[in-house]
Amino acid sequence: MIGKGLQPDIITYSTIASGLCREDQIEEAIRTFCKVQDMGIRPNAVLYNAILLGLCKRRETHNAIDLFNYMVLNGCMPNESTYTILIEGLAYEGLVKEARELLGELCSRGVVNKKLMKKGAVKMLD
């Protein structure tokens, strides 16, 4: 791509990271994330979400929470997908209390819609 004079953008890197995570290559996805930052490109919610999902699927939810905190600290606004990934990841890992706390926090801030509440509640009951 670069050899043909095309510069990858955040969409390109997000797609690459998503594919790497689907193939359980989280470390490589994180290297891609770091490369994006080193190039001065601000990661967006799509890139963060790809890695968050990969971490949660690996049952590395605590690492996902750390990345989420880093996301917020660096001014990237989490979206509905971000919260869905985290709540489902926590519930899947059996961390129901933490999932409920996150869901409660989001509800109190008015961030959560009914769809997310249903998904989170269903996962917690599984």
JSON list of C-alpha atoms in Angstrom, two decimals:
[
{"chain": "A", "resi": 1, "resn": "MET", "atom": "CA", "xyz": [0.00, 0.00, 0.00]},
{"chain": "A", "resi": 2, "resn": "ILE", "atom": "CA", "xyz": [2.69, 2.46, 1.04]},
{"chain": "A", "resi": 3, "resn": "GLY", "atom": "CA", "xyz": [4.84, 1.30, -1.88]},
{"chain": "A", "resi": 4, "resn": "LYS", "atom": "CA", "xyz": [2.07, 2.46, -4.22]},
{"chain": "A", "resi": 5, "resn": "GLY", "atom": "CA", "xyz": [2.04, 5.92, -2.67]},
{"chain": "A", "resi": 6, "resn": "LEU", "atom": "CA", "xyz": [-1.02, 5.36, -0.50]},
{"chain": "A", "resi": 7, "resn": "GLN", "atom": "CA", "xyz": [-0.94, 6.27, 3.16]},
{"chain": "A", "resi": 8, "resn": "PRO", "atom": "CA", "xyz": [-2.90, 4.12, 5.59]},
{"chain": "A", "resi": 9, "resn": "ASP", "atom": "CA", "xyz": [-5.32, 6.02, 7.80]},
{"chain": "A", "resi": 10, "resn": "ILE", "atom": "CA", "xyz": [-7.11, 5.25, 11.07]},
{"chain": "A", "resi": 11, "resn": "ILE", "atom": "CA", "xyz": [-9.73, 3.21, 9.20]},
{"chain": "A", "resi": 12, "resn": "THR", "atom": "CA", "xyz": [-7.02, 1.06, 7.65]},
{"chain": "A", "resi": 13, "resn": "TYR", "atom": "CA", "xyz": [-5.31, 0.49, 11.00]},
{"chain": "A", "resi": 14, "resn": "SER", "atom": "CA", "xyz": [-8.61, -0.21, 12.75]},
{"chain": "A", "resi": 15, "resn": "THR", "atom": "CA", "xyz": [-9.45, -2.83, 10.13]},
{"chain": "A", "resi": 16, "resn": "ILE", "atom": "CA", "xyz": [-6.02, -4.43, 10.49]},
{"chain": "A", "resi": 17, "resn": "ALA", "atom": "CA", "xyz": [-6.30, -4.52, 14.29]},
{"chain": "A", "resi": 18, "resn": "SER", "atom": "CA", "xyz": [-9.80, -5.99, 14.09]},
{"chain": "A", "resi": 19, "resn": "GLY", "atom": "CA", "xyz": [-8.61, -8.76, 11.78]},
{"chain": "A", "resi": 20, "resn": "LEU", "atom": "CA", "xyz": [-5.64, -9.50, 14.00]},
{"chain": "A", "resi": 21, "resn": "CYS", "atom": "CA", "xyz": [-7.89, -9.77, 17.05]},
{"chain": "A", "resi": 22, "resn": "ARG", "atom": "CA", "xyz": [-10.28, -12.10, 15.22]},
{"chain": "A", "resi": 23, "resn": "GLU", "atom": "CA", "xyz": [-7.26, -14.34, 14.59]},
{"chain": "A", "resi": 24, "resn": "ASP", "atom": "CA", "xyz": [-6.29, -14.13, 18.29]},
{"chain": "A", "resi": 25, "resn": "GLN", "atom": "CA", "xyz": [-3.18, -12.09, 17.50]},
{"chain": "A", "resi": 26, "resn": "ILE", "atom": "CA", "xyz": [-3.78, -9.53, 20.24]},
{"chain": "A", "resi": 27, "resn": "GLU", "atom": "CA", "xyz": [-0.11, -8.71, 20.73]},
{"chain": "A", "resi": 28, "resn": "GLU", "atom": "CA", "xyz": [0.24, -7.79, 17.06]},
{"chain": "A", "resi": 29, "resn": "ALA", "atom": "CA", "xyz": [-2.95, -5.72, 17.25]},
{"chain": "A", "resi": 30, "resn": "ILE", "atom": "CA", "xyz": [-1.50, -3.85, 20.23]},
{"chain": "A", "resi": 31, "resn": "ARG", "atom": "CA", "xyz": [1.71, -3.25, 18.25]},
{"chain": "A", "resi": 32, "resn": "THR", "atom": "CA", "xyz": [-0.45, -1.79, 15.48]},
{"chain": "A", "resi": 33, "resn": "PHE", "atom": "CA", "xyz": [-2.18, 0.41, 18.06]},
{"chain": "A", "resi": 34, "resn": "CYS", "atom": "CA", "xyz": [1.20, 1.65, 19.33]},
{"chain": "A", "resi": 35, "resn": "LYS", "atom": "CA", "xyz": [2.39, 2.27, 15.77]},
{"chain": "A", "resi": 36, "resn": "VAL", "atom": "CA", "xyz": [-0.67, 4.43, 15.14]},
{"chain": "A", "resi": 37, "resn": "GLN", "atom": "CA", "xyz": [0.12, 6.52, 18.20]},
{"chain": "A", "resi": 38, "resn": "ASP", "atom": "CA", "xyz": [3.82, 6.76, 17.26]},
{"chain": "A", "resi": 39, "resn": "MET", "atom": "CA", "xyz": [2.77, 8.12, 13.86]},
{"chain": "A", "resi": 40, "resn": "GLY", "atom": "CA", "xyz": [0.80, 10.87, 15.59]},
{"chain": "A", "resi": 41, "resn": "ILE", "atom": "CA", "xyz": [-2.59, 9.44, 14.62]},
{"chain": "A", "resi": 42, "resn": "ARG", "atom": "CA", "xyz": [-5.18, 9.51, 17.42]},
{"chain": "A", "resi": 43, "resn": "PRO", "atom": "CA", "xyz": [-6.80, 6.11, 17.89]},
{"chain": "A", "resi": 44, "resn": "ASN", "atom": "CA", "xyz": [-10.57, 6.23, 17.56]},
{"chain": "A", "resi": 45, "resn": "ALA", "atom": "CA", "xyz": [-13.27, 4.20, 19.32]},
{"chain": "A", "resi": 46, "resn": "VAL", "atom": "CA", "xyz": [-13.31, 1.63, 16.50]},
{"chain": "A", "resi": 47, "resn": "LEU", "atom": "CA", "xyz": [-9.62, 0.83, 17.03]},
{"chain": "A", "resi": 48, "resn": "TYR", "atom": "CA", "xyz": [-9.98, 0.72, 20.79]},
{"chain": "A", "resi": 49, "resn": "ASN", "atom": "CA", "xyz": [-13.08, -1.47, 20.50]},
{"chain": "A", "resi": 50, "resn": "ALA", "atom": "CA", "xyz": [-11.30, -3.98, 18.26]},
{"chain": "A", "resi": 51, "resn": "ILE", "atom": "CA", "xyz": [-8.62, -4.51, 20.88]},
{"chain": "A", "resi": 52, "resn": "LEU", "atom": "CA", "xyz": [-11.08, -4.41, 23.79]},
{"chain": "A", "resi": 53, "resn": "LEU", "atom": "CA", "xyz": [-13.10, -7.16, 22.12]},
{"chain": "A", "resi": 54, "resn": "GLY", "atom": "CA", "xyz": [-9.99, -9.25, 21.49]},
{"chain": "A", "resi": 55, "resn": "LEU", "atom": "CA", "xyz": [-8.92, -8.91, 25.12]},
{"chain": "A", "resi": 56, "resn": "CYS", "atom": "CA", "xyz": [-12.38, -9.81, 26.42]},
{"chain": "A", "resi": 57, "resn": "LYS", "atom": "CA", "xyz": [-12.59, -12.86, 24.16]},
{"chain": "A", "resi": 58, "resn": "ARG", "atom": "CA", "xyz": [-9.30, -13.99, 25.65]},
{"chain": "A", "resi": 59, "resn": "ARG", "atom": "CA", "xyz": [-10.76, -13.47, 29.12]},
{"chain": "A", "resi": 60, "resn": "GLU", "atom": "CA", "xyz": [-8.30, -10.65, 29.76]},
{"chain": "A", "resi": 61, "resn": "THR", "atom": "CA", "xyz": [-11.04, -8.34, 30.95]},
{"chain": "A", "resi": 62, "resn": "HIS", "atom": "CA", "xyz": [-8.86, -6.59, 33.52]},
{"chain": "A", "resi": 63, "resn": "ASN", "atom": "CA", "xyz": [-6.49, -5.62, 30.69]},
{"chain": "A", "resi": 64, "resn": "ALA", "atom": "CA", "xyz": [-9.52, -4.45, 28.72]},
{"chain": "A", "resi": 65, "resn": "ILE", "atom": "CA", "xyz": [-10.60, -2.26, 31.64]},
{"chain": "A", "resi": 66, "resn": "ASP", "atom": "CA", "xyz": [-7.07, -0.80, 31.80]},
{"chain": "A", "resi": 67, "resn": "LEU", "atom": "CA", "xyz": [-7.25, -0.02, 28.07]},
{"chain": "A", "resi": 68, "resn": "PHE", "atom": "CA", "xyz": [-10.71, 1.49, 28.52]},
{"chain": "A", "resi": 69, "resn": "ASN", "atom": "CA", "xyz": [-9.36, 3.78, 31.25]},
{"chain": "A", "resi": 70, "resn": "TYR", "atom": "CA", "xyz": [-6.46, 4.74, 28.96]},
{"chain": "A", "resi": 71, "resn": "MET", "atom": "CA", "xyz": [-9.00, 5.45, 26.20]},
{"chain": "A", "resi": 72, "resn": "VAL", "atom": "CA", "xyz": [-10.98, 7.83, 28.38]},
{"chain": "A", "resi": 73, "resn": "LEU", "atom": "CA", "xyz": [-7.83, 9.44, 29.81]},
{"chain": "A", "resi": 74, "resn": "ASN", "atom": "CA", "xyz": [-6.66, 10.21, 26.28]},
{"chain": "A", "resi": 75, "resn": "GLY", "atom": "CA", "xyz": [-9.92, 11.89, 25.32]},
{"chain": "A", "resi": 76, "resn": "CYS", "atom": "CA", "xyz": [-11.42, 9.19, 23.11]},
{"chain": "A", "resi": 77, "resn": "MET", "atom": "CA", "xyz": [-15.14, 8.98, 23.81]},
{"chain": "A", "resi": 78, "resn": "PRO", "atom": "CA", "xyz": [-16.38, 5.43, 24.35]},
{"chain": "A", "resi": 79, "resn": "ASN", "atom": "CA", "xyz": [-19.46, 4.53, 22.37]},
{"chain": "A", "resi": 80, "resn": "GLU", "atom": "CA", "xyz": [-22.28, 2.05, 22.91]},
{"chain": "A", "resi": 81, "resn": "SER", "atom": "CA", "xyz": [-20.17, -0.74, 21.42]},
{"chain": "A", "resi": 82, "resn": "THR", "atom": "CA", "xyz": [-17.39, 0.00, 23.89]},
{"chain": "A", "resi": 83, "resn": "TYR", "atom": "CA", "xyz": [-19.72, -0.46, 26.85]},
{"chain": "A", "resi": 84, "resn": "THR", "atom": "CA", "xyz": [-21.38, -3.52, 25.35]},
{"chain": "A", "resi": 85, "resn": "ILE", "atom": "CA", "xyz": [-17.98, -5.17, 24.86]},
{"chain": "A", "resi": 86, "resn": "LEU", "atom": "CA", "xyz": [-16.93, -4.45, 28.44]},
{"chain": "A", "resi": 87, "resn": "ILE", "atom": "CA", "xyz": [-20.20, -5.45, 30.11]},
{"chain": "A", "resi": 88, "resn": "GLU", "atom": "CA", "xyz": [-20.43, -8.67, 28.12]},
{"chain": "A", "resi": 89, "resn": "GLY", "atom": "CA", "xyz": [-16.75, -9.39, 28.75]},
{"chain": "A", "resi": 90, "resn": "LEU", "atom": "CA", "xyz": [-17.12, -8.91, 32.49]},
{"chain": "A", "resi": 91, "resn": "ALA", "atom": "CA", "xyz": [-20.28, -11.03, 32.60]},
{"chain": "A", "resi": 92, "resn": "TYR", "atom": "CA", "xyz": [-18.71, -13.76, 30.44]},
{"chain": "A", "resi": 93, "resn": "GLU", "atom": "CA", "xyz": [-15.77, -13.94, 32.79]},
{"chain": "A", "resi": 94, "resn": "GLY", "atom": "CA", "xyz": [-18.12, -14.31, 35.75]},
{"chain": "A", "resi": 95, "resn": "LEU", "atom": "CA", "xyz": [-17.43, -10.82, 37.04]},
{"chain": "A", "resi": 96, "resn": "VAL", "atom": "CA", "xyz": [-21.13, -10.10, 37.44]},
{"chain": "A", "resi": 97, "resn": "LYS", "atom": "CA", "xyz": [-20.65, -7.61, 40.26]},
{"chain": "A", "resi": 98, "resn": "GLU", "atom": "CA", "xyz": [-18.25, -5.53, 38.16]},
{"chain": "A", "resi": 99, "resn": "ALA", "atom": "CA", "xyz": [-20.56, -5.75, 35.14]},
{"chain": "A", "resi": 100, "resn": "ARG", "atom": "CA", "xyz": [-23.50, -4.56, 37.23]},
{"chain": "A", "resi": 101, "resn": "GLU", "atom": "CA", "xyz": [-21.43, -1.73, 38.68]},
{"chain": "A", "resi": 102, "resn": "LEU", "atom": "CA", "xyz": [-20.40, -0.57, 35.20]},
{"chain": "A", "resi": 103, "resn": "LEU", "atom": "CA", "xyz": [-23.96, -0.85, 33.95]},
{"chain": "A", "resi": 104, "resn": "GLY", "atom": "CA", "xyz": [-25.24, 1.05, 36.99]},
{"chain": "A", "resi": 105, "resn": "GLU", "atom": "CA", "xyz": [-22.64, 3.78, 36.51]},
{"chain": "A", "resi": 106, "resn": "LEU", "atom": "CA", "xyz": [-23.60, 4.16, 32.88]},
{"chain": "A", "resi": 107, "resn": "CYS", "atom": "CA", "xyz": [-27.31, 4.28, 33.70]},
{"chain": "A", "resi": 108, "resn": "SER", "atom": "CA", "xyz": [-26.76, 6.97, 36.32]},
{"chain": "A", "resi": 109, "resn": "ARG", "atom": "CA", "xyz": [-24.90, 9.07, 33.75]},
{"chain": "A", "resi": 110, "resn": "GLY", "atom": "CA", "xyz": [-27.62, 8.51, 31.16]},
{"chain": "A", "resi": 111, "resn": "VAL", "atom": "CA", "xyz": [-25.21, 6.81, 28.77]},
{"chain": "A", "resi": 112, "resn": "VAL", "atom": "CA", "xyz": [-27.00, 3.51, 28.42]},
{"chain": "A", "resi": 113, "resn": "ASN", "atom": "CA", "xyz": [-29.99, 2.87, 26.23]},
{"chain": "A", "resi": 114, "resn": "LYS", "atom": "CA", "xyz": [-32.53, 0.07, 26.64]},
{"chain": "A", "resi": 115, "resn": "LYS", "atom": "CA", "xyz": [-30.84, -2.18, 24.07]},
{"chain": "A", "resi": 116, "resn": "LEU", "atom": "CA", "xyz": [-27.56, -2.15, 25.96]},
{"chain": "A", "resi": 117, "resn": "MET", "atom": "CA", "xyz": [-29.31, -2.72, 29.26]},
{"chain": "A", "resi": 118, "resn": "LYS", "atom": "CA", "xyz": [-31.10, -5.78, 27.86]},
{"chain": "A", "resi": 119, "resn": "LYS", "atom": "CA", "xyz": [-27.90, -7.21, 26.39]},
{"chain": "A", "resi": 120, "resn": "GLY", "atom": "CA", "xyz": [-26.00, -6.66, 29.61]},
{"chain": "A", "resi": 121, "resn": "ALA", "atom": "CA", "xyz": [-28.77, -8.06, 31.78]},
{"chain": "A", "resi": 122, "resn": "VAL", "atom": "CA", "xyz": [-29.17, -11.15, 29.61]},
{"chain": "A", "resi": 123, "resn": "LYS", "atom": "CA", "xyz": [-25.43, -11.84, 29.70]},
{"chain": "A", "resi": 124, "resn": "MET", "atom": "CA", "xyz": [-25.39, -11.50, 33.48]},
{"chain": "A", "resi": 125, "resn": "LEU", "atom": "CA", "xyz": [-28.18, -14.05, 33.79]},
{"chain": "A", "resi": 126, "resn": "ASP", "atom": "CA", "xyz": [-26.45, -16.63, 31.55]}
]
